[in-house]
Coordinates of C-alpha atoms and ligand atoms in Angstrom, one line a residue:
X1 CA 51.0 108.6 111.1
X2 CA 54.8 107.7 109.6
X3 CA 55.1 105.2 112.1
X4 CA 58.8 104.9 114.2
X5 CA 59.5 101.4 111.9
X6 CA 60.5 103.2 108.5
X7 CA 61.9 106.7 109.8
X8 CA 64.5 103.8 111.9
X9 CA 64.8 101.8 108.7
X10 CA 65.4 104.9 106.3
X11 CA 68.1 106.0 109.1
X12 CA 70.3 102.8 108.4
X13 CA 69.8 103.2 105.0
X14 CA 71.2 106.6 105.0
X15 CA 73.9 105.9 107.8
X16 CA 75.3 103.2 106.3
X17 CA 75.7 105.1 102.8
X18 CA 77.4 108.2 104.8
X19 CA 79.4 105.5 106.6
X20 CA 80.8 104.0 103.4
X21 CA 80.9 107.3 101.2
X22 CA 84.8 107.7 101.9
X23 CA 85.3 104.2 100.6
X24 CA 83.1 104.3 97.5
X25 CA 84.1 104.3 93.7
X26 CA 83.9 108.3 93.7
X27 CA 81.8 108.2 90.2
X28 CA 78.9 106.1 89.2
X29 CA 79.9 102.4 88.8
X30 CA 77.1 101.0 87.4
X31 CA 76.0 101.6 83.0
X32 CA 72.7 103.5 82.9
X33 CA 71.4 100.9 80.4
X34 CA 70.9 98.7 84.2
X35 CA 70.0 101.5 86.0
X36 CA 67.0 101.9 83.6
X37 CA 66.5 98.5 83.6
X38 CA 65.7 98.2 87.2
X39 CA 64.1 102.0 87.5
X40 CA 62.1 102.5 85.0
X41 CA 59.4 100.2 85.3
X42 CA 55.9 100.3 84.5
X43 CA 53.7 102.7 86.3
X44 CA 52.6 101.0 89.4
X45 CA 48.9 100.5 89.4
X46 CA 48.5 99.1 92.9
X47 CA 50.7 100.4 96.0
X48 CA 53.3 98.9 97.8
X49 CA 54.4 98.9 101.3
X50 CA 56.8 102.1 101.8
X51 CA 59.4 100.2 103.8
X52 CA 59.7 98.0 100.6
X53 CA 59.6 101.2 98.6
X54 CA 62.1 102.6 100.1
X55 CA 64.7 99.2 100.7
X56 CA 64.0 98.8 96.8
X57 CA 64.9 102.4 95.6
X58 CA 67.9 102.6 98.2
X59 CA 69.1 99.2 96.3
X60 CA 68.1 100.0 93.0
X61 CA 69.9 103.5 92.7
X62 CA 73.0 102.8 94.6
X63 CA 75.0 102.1 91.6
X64 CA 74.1 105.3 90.2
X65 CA 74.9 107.5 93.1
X66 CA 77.9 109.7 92.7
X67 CA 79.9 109.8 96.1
X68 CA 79.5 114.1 95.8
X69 CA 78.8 113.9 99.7
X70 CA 82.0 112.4 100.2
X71 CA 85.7 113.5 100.9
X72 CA 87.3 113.1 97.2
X73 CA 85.1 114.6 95.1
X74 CA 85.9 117.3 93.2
X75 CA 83.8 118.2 90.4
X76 CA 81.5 121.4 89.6
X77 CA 82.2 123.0 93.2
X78 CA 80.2 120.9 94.9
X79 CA 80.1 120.9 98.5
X80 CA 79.0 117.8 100.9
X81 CA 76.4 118.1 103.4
X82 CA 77.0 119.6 106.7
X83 CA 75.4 117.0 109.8
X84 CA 73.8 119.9 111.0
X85 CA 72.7 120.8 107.4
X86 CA 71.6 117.5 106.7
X87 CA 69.6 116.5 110.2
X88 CA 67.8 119.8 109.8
X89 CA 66.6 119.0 105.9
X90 CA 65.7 116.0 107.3
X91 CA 63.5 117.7 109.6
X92 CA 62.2 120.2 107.3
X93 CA 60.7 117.2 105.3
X94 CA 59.4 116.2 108.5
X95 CA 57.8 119.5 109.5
X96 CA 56.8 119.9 105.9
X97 CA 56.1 123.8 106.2
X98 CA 55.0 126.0 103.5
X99 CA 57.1 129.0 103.3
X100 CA 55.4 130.9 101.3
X101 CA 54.0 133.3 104.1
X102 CA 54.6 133.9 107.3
X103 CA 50.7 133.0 108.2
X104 CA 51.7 129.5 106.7
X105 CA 54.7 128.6 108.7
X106 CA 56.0 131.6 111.4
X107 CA 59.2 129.2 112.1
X108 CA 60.0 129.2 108.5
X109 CA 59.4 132.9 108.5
X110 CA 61.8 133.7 111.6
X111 CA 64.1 131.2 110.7
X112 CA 64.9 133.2 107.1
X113 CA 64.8 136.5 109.1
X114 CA 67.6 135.1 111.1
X115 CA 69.8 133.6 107.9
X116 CA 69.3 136.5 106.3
X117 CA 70.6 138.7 108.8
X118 CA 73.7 136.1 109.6
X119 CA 74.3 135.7 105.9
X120 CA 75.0 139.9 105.2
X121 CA 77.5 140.1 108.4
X122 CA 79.0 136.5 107.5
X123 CA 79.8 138.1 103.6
X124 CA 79.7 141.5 104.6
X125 CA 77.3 143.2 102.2
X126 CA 75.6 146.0 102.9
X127 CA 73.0 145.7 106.6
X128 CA 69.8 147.2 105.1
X129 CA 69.9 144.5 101.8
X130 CA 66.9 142.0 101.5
X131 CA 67.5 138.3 101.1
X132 CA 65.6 135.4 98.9
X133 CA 66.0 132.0 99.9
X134 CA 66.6 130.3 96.1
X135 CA 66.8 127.1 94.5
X136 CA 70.4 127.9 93.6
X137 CA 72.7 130.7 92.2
X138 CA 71.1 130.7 88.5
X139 CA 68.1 132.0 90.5
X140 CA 69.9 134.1 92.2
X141 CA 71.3 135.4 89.2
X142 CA 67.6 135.7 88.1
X143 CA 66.4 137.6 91.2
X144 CA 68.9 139.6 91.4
X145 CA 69.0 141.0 87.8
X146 CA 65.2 140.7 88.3
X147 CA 65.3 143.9 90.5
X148 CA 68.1 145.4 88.5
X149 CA 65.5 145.3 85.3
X150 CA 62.7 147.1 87.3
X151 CA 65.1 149.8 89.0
X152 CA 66.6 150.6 85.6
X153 CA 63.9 151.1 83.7
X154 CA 62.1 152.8 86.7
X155 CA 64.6 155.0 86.1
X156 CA 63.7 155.6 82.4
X157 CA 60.0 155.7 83.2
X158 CA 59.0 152.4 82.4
X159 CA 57.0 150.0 84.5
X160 CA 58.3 146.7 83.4
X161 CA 56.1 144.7 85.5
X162 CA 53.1 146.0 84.3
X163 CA 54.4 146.2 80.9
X164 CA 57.0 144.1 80.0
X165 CA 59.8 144.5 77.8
X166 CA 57.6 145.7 74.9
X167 CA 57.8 149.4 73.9
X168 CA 60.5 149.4 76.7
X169 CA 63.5 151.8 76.4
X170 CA 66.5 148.8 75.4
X171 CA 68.2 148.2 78.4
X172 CA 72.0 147.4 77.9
X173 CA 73.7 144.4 79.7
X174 CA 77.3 143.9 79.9
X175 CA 79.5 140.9 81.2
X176 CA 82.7 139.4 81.3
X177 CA 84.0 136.9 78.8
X178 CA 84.1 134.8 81.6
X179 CA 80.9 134.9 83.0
X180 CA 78.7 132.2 84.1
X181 CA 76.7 130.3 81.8
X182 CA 73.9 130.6 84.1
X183 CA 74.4 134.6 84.6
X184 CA 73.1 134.4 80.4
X185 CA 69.9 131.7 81.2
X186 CA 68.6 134.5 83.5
X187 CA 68.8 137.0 81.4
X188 CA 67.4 135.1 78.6
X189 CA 64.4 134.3 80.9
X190 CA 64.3 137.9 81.9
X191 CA 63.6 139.0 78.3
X192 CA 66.9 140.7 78.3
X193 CA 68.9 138.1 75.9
X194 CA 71.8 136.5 76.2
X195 CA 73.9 136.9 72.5
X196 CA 72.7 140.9 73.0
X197 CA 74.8 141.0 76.6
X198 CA 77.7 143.3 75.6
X199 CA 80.8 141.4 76.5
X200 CA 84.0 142.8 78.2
X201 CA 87.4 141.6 77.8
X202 CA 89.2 139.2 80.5
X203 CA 92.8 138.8 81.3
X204 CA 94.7 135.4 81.4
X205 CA 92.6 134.3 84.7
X206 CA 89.6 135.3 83.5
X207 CA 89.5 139.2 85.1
X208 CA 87.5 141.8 83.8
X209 CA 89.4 144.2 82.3
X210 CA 89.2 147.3 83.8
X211 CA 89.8 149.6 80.2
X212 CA 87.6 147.3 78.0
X213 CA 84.9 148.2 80.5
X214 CA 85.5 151.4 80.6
X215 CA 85.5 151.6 76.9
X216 CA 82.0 149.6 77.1
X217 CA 80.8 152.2 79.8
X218 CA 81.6 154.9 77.2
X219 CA 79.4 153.3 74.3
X220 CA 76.8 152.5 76.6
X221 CA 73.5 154.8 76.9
X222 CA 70.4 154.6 79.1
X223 CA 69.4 151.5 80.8
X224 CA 72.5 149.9 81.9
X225 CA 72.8 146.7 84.1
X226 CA 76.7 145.7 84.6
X227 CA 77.5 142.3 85.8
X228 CA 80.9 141.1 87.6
X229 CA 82.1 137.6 88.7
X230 CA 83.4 136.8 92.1
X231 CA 84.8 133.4 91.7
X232 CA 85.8 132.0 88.2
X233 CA 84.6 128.3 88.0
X234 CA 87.7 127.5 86.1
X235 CA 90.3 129.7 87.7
X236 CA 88.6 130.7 91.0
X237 CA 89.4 134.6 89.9
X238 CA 87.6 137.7 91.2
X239 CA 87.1 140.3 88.8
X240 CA 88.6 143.2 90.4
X241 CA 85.5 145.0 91.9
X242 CA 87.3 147.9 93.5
X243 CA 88.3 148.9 90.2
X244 CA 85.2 148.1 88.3
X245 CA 82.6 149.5 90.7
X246 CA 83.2 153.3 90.6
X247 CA 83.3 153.5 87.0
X248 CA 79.7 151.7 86.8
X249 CA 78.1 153.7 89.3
X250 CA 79.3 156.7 87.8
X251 CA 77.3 155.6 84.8
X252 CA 73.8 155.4 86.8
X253 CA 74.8 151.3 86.4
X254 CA 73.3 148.4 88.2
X255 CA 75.8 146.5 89.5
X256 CA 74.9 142.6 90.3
X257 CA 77.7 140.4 91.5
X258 CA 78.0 136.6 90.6
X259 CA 79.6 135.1 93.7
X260 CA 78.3 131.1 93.9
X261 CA 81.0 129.8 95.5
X262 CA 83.8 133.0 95.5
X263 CA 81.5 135.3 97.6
X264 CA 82.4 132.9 100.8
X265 CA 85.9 133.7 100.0
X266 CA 84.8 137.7 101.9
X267 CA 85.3 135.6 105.1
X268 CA 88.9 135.5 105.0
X269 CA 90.8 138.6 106.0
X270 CA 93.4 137.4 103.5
X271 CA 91.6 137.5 100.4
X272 CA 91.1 140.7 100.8
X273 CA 93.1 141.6 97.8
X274 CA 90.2 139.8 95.7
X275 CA 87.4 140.7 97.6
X276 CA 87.6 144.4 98.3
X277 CA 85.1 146.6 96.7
X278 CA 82.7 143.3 96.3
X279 CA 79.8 145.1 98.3
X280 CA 79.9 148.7 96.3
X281 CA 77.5 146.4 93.6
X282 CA 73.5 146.5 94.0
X283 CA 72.8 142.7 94.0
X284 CA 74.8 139.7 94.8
X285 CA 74.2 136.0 94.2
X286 CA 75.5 133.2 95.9
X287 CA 75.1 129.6 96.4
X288 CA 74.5 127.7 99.8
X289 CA 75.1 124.2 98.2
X290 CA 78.1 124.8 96.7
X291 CA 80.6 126.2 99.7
X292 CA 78.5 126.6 102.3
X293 CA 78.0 122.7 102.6
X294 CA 74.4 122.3 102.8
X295 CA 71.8 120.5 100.7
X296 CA 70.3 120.8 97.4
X297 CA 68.4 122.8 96.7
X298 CA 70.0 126.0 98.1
X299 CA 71.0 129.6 96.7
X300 CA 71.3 133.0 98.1
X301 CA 69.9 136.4 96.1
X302 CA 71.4 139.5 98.3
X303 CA 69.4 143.2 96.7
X304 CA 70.5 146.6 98.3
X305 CA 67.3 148.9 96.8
X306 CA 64.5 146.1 98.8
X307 CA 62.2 148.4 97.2
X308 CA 63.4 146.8 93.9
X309 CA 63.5 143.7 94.8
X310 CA 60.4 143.5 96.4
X311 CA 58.5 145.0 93.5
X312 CA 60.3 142.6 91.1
X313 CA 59.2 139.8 92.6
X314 CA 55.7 140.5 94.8
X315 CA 53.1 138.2 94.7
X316 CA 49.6 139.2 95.4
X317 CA 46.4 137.1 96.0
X318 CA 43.1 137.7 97.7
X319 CA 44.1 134.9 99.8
X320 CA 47.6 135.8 100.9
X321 CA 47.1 138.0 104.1
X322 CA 50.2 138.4 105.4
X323 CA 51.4 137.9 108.5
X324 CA 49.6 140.0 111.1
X325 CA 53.0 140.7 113.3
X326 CA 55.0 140.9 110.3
X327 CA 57.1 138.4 109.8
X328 CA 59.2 138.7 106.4
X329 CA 57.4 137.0 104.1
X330 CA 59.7 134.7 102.3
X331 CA 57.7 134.2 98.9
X332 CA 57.6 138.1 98.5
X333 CA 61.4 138.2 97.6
X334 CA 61.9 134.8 95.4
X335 CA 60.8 133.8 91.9
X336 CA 58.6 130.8 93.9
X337 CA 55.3 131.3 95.7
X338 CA 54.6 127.5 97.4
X339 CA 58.1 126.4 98.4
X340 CA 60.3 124.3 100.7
X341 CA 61.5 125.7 104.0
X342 CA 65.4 126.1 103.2
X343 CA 66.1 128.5 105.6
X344 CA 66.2 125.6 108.4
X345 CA 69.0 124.0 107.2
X346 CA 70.8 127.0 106.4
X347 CA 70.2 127.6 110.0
X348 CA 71.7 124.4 111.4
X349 CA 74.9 124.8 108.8
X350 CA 75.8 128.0 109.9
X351 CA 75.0 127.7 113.8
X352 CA 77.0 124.8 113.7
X353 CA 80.2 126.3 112.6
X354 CA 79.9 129.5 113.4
X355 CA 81.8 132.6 111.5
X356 CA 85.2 130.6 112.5
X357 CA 84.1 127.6 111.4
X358 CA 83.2 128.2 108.4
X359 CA 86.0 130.3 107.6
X360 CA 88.2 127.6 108.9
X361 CA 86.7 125.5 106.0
X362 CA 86.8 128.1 103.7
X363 CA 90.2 128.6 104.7
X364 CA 91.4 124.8 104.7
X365 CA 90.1 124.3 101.1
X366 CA 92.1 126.8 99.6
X367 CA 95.1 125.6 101.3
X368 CA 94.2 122.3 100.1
X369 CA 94.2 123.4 96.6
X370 CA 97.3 124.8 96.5
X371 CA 98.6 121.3 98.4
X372 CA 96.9 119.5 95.7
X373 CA 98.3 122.1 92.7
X374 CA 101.8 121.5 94.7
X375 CA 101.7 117.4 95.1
X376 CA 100.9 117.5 90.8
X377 CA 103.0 119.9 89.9
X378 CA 105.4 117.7 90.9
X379 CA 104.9 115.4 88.0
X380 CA 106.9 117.1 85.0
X381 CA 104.0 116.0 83.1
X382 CA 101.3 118.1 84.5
X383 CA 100.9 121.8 84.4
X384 CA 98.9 124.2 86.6
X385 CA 96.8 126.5 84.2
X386 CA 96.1 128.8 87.1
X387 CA 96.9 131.0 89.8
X388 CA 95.5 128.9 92.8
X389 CA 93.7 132.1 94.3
X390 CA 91.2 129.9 96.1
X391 CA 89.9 126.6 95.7
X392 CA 90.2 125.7 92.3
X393 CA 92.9 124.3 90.3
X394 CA 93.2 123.7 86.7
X395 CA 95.6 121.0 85.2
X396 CA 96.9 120.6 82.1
X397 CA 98.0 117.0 80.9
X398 CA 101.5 116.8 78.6
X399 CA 101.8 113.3 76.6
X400 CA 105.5 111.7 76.5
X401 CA 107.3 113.5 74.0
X402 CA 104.6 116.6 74.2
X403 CA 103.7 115.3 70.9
X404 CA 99.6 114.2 70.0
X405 CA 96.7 115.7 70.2
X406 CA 96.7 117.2 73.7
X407 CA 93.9 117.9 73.9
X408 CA 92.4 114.5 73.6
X409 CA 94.9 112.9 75.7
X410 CA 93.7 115.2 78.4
X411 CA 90.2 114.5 78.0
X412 CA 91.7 110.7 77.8
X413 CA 93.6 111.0 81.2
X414 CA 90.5 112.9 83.2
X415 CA 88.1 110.1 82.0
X416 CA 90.7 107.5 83.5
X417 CA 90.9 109.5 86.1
X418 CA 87.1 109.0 86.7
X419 CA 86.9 105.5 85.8
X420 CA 89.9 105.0 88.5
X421 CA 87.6 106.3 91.5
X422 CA 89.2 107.1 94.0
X423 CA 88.5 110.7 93.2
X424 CA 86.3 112.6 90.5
X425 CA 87.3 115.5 88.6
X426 CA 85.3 117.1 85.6
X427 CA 86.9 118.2 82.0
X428 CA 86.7 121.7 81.2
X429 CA 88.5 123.6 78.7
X430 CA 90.3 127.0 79.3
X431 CA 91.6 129.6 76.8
X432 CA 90.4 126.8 74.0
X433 CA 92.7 124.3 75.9
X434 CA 91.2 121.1 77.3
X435 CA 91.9 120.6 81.1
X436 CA 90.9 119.3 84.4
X437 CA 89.1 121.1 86.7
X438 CA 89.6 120.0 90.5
X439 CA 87.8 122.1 93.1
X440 CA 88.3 121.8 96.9
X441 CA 85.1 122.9 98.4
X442 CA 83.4 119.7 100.4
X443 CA 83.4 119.8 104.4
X444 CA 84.8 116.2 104.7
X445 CA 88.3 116.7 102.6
X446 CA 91.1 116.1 104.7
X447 CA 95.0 116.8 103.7
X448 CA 94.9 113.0 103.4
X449 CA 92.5 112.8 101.1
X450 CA 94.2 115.1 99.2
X451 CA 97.7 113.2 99.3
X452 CA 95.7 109.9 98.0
X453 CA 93.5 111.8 95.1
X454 CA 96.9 113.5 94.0
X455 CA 98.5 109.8 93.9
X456 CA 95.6 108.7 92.3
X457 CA 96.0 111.0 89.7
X458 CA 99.5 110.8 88.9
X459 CA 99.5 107.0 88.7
X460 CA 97.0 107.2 85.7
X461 CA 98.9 109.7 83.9
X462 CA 102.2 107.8 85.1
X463 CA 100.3 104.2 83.2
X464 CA 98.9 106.3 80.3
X465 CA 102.2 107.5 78.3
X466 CA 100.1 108.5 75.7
Ligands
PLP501 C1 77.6 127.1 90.0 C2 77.6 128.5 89.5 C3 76.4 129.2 89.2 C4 75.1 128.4 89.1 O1 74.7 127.9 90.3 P1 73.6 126.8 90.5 O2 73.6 126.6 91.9 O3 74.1 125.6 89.7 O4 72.3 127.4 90.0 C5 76.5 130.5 88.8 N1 77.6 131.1 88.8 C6 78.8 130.6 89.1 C7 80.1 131.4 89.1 C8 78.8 129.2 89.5 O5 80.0 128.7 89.9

């Protein structure tokens, strides 16, 4: 038994961390040379009493933790944890369930049947699309593109899961300038290369362009997988799908979509500018930590052709009898076979808020970005690099005298603006021009806390002239 005493004891712990998060240092205070120094010791060869395991690591780590949770954070689009989110993880650590098969946990089983259904009416994608329940969007990018390699060369007579990629017709890939990192670590893991990936032209917010594709369409022959963006991490930009659909499917294409955090943007009526044409594509990936405000580990993989998807990623055993009433089975449409129960908490984040809650959040975070773009802009200083489509802003640091390297002095000024802590923002560089990257996306952010992190800003740009 986990007796009452530490589940009470681990609650204070984590309540009284939630209850100071909006008045932590934002970033890590303490140097990772104590970190280590506490951490890393020698391998335990006796046990020790878990409530002291648990006060000790709770003490031991907490100058390490990053306030990500909290209100001011806003690095890497990451998104907080929901309280509905959070109890149910909780729980699902409690229940411990294998959701693997439906025979090993039915609850887990339902509970993804019921996300998955919520998640194609909450982003609109096509009704008869199978869902996986991923660690996050790379793997989403990997399951998705997963099924895209077996329908295409199905399509050219090859059995790629029997075979592999050797002797297999070449199958050509092709992406956007701007597309993800992690879009070209799945393909590399899917044998299909990243530096092969033919790469399409962008405009100045990081758009496909609609002619260089076509001109790639027109090189292209046989096997042909075309990837869009929904959601630039620097600019928040949508390639335009409506536009770059048609011609793909006209080429026997298989269209996969990288949404992690822009996909959530289909909730608003008003984005529909960016969003139309988003569910014409085969696949689609998506995050659930990032917008969606639940816990790591969390990503969504959307497929059209569940044929495809399934056979892509089927897992047979002599001792995995599915479910007798079936259930979905959740491990038949992942990259994992033994794996955590995440539809629970996906559960509790999206009952909680409902379609209008969460696109009430969705909705406030983009406003909030273009508050926050509007309260720096205000500094002659600091440029906006971007068109504040959604919830990201880039910002673009000007010494006294615009004279320097300025590119240093804005990787100078973001640091500061880390070490200052009252909110965290990450470097990036855009067009070969060093910047800093804001993005609005955790539940807790209010107007407020926008107003201060804006002040915070300007006042270490305001005390470093150069
Ligand atoms: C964050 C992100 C990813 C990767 O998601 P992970 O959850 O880190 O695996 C992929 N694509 C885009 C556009 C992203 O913003």
């Amino acid at each position: 038994m986990i007796g009452k005493k530490l589940l009470e004891e681990t609650l204070d712990l984590a309540h009284s961390y939630l209850e100071g998060l909006p008045r932590r240092h934002v970033g890590a205070l303490e140097p990772v040379e104590k970190l280590r120094s506490r951490l890393r010791k020698s391998l335990p060869e006796t046990g020790t009493d878990p409530a002291a395991v648990i006060r000790e690591l709770a003490r031991d780590v907490d100058g390490g933790l990053v306030a990500s949770a909290g209100p001011r954070y806003f690095g890497f689009v990451t998104g907080g944890s929901l309280p509905a989110a959070m109890a149910a993880d909780w729980l699902s650590s409690a229940w411990d369930q294998n959701a693997v098969l439906s025979i090993a946990s039915p609850a887990a089983g339902v509970v993804e049947e019921a996300v998955s259904d919520w998640v194609l009416d909450l982003l609109d994608l096509p009704r008869e699309s199978s869902v996986g329940f991923v660690t996050g969007c790379q793997m989403a990018n990997f399951t998705g593109l997963a099924a895209a390699r077996h329908e295409v060369l199905k399509k050219a007579g090859w059995d790629v899961e029997a075979f592999g990629l050797f002797g297999a017709p070449p199958v050509t890939v092709v992406a956007g300038e701007e597309a993800h990192a992690t879009l070209f670590v799945a393909l590399r893991m899917l044998g299909l290369g990243a530096d092969r990936v033919v790469r399409v032209a962008t405009d100045g917010q990081g758009r496909m362009d609609p002619a260089a594709l076509e001109k790639a369409l027109s090189a292209a022959e046989g096997p042909l997988i075309v990837c869009l963006q929904a959601g630039n991490v620097n600019t928040g930009a949508f390639d335009p799908c409506s536009r770059l659909i048609p011609p793909a499917r006209e080429k026997g294409a298989w269209i996969h979509v990288d949404g992690a955090f822009g996909l959530w943007g289909r909730l608003l009526p008003e984005l529909a500018g960016e969003t139309a044409g988003i569910e014409g594509a085969d696949s689609w990936a998506t995050d659930a930590h990032k917008w969606l405000n639940v816990p790591y580990d969390s990503g969504i993989a959307v497929v059209r052709n569940e044929a495809a998807h399934r056979a892509s990623m089927v897992l047979a055993a002599p001792y995995y009898i599915a479910a007798p009433d079936e259930i979905r089975d959740p491990s038949q449409w992942v990259p994992e076979s033994s794996r955590r129960a995440r539809g629970f908490p996906l559960y509790a984040a999206i009952r909680s808020l409902g379609r209008e809650g969460l696109s009430e959040m969705v909705r406030r975070h983009c406003r909030q970005a273009r508050l926050m773009a509007d309260l720096l802009n205000e500094d002659p200083r600091i440029g906006i690099e971007n068109d504040v489509v959604l919830n990201q802003v880039l910002v673009r640091f000007s010494p006294e005298g615009g004279k320097g390297d300025v590119d240093a002095y804005n990787r100078k000024i973001t640091s500061l603006v880390q070490k200052e802590g009252t909110c965290w923002a990450g470097g990036s560089a855009w067009k070969g021009r060093a910047a800093m990257r804001i993005s609005v996306s955790g539940w807790p952010t209010s107007d407020e806390d926008i107003r201060v992190s804006a002040a915070a800003i300007r006042r270490v740009l305001a005390d470093t002239p150069e």
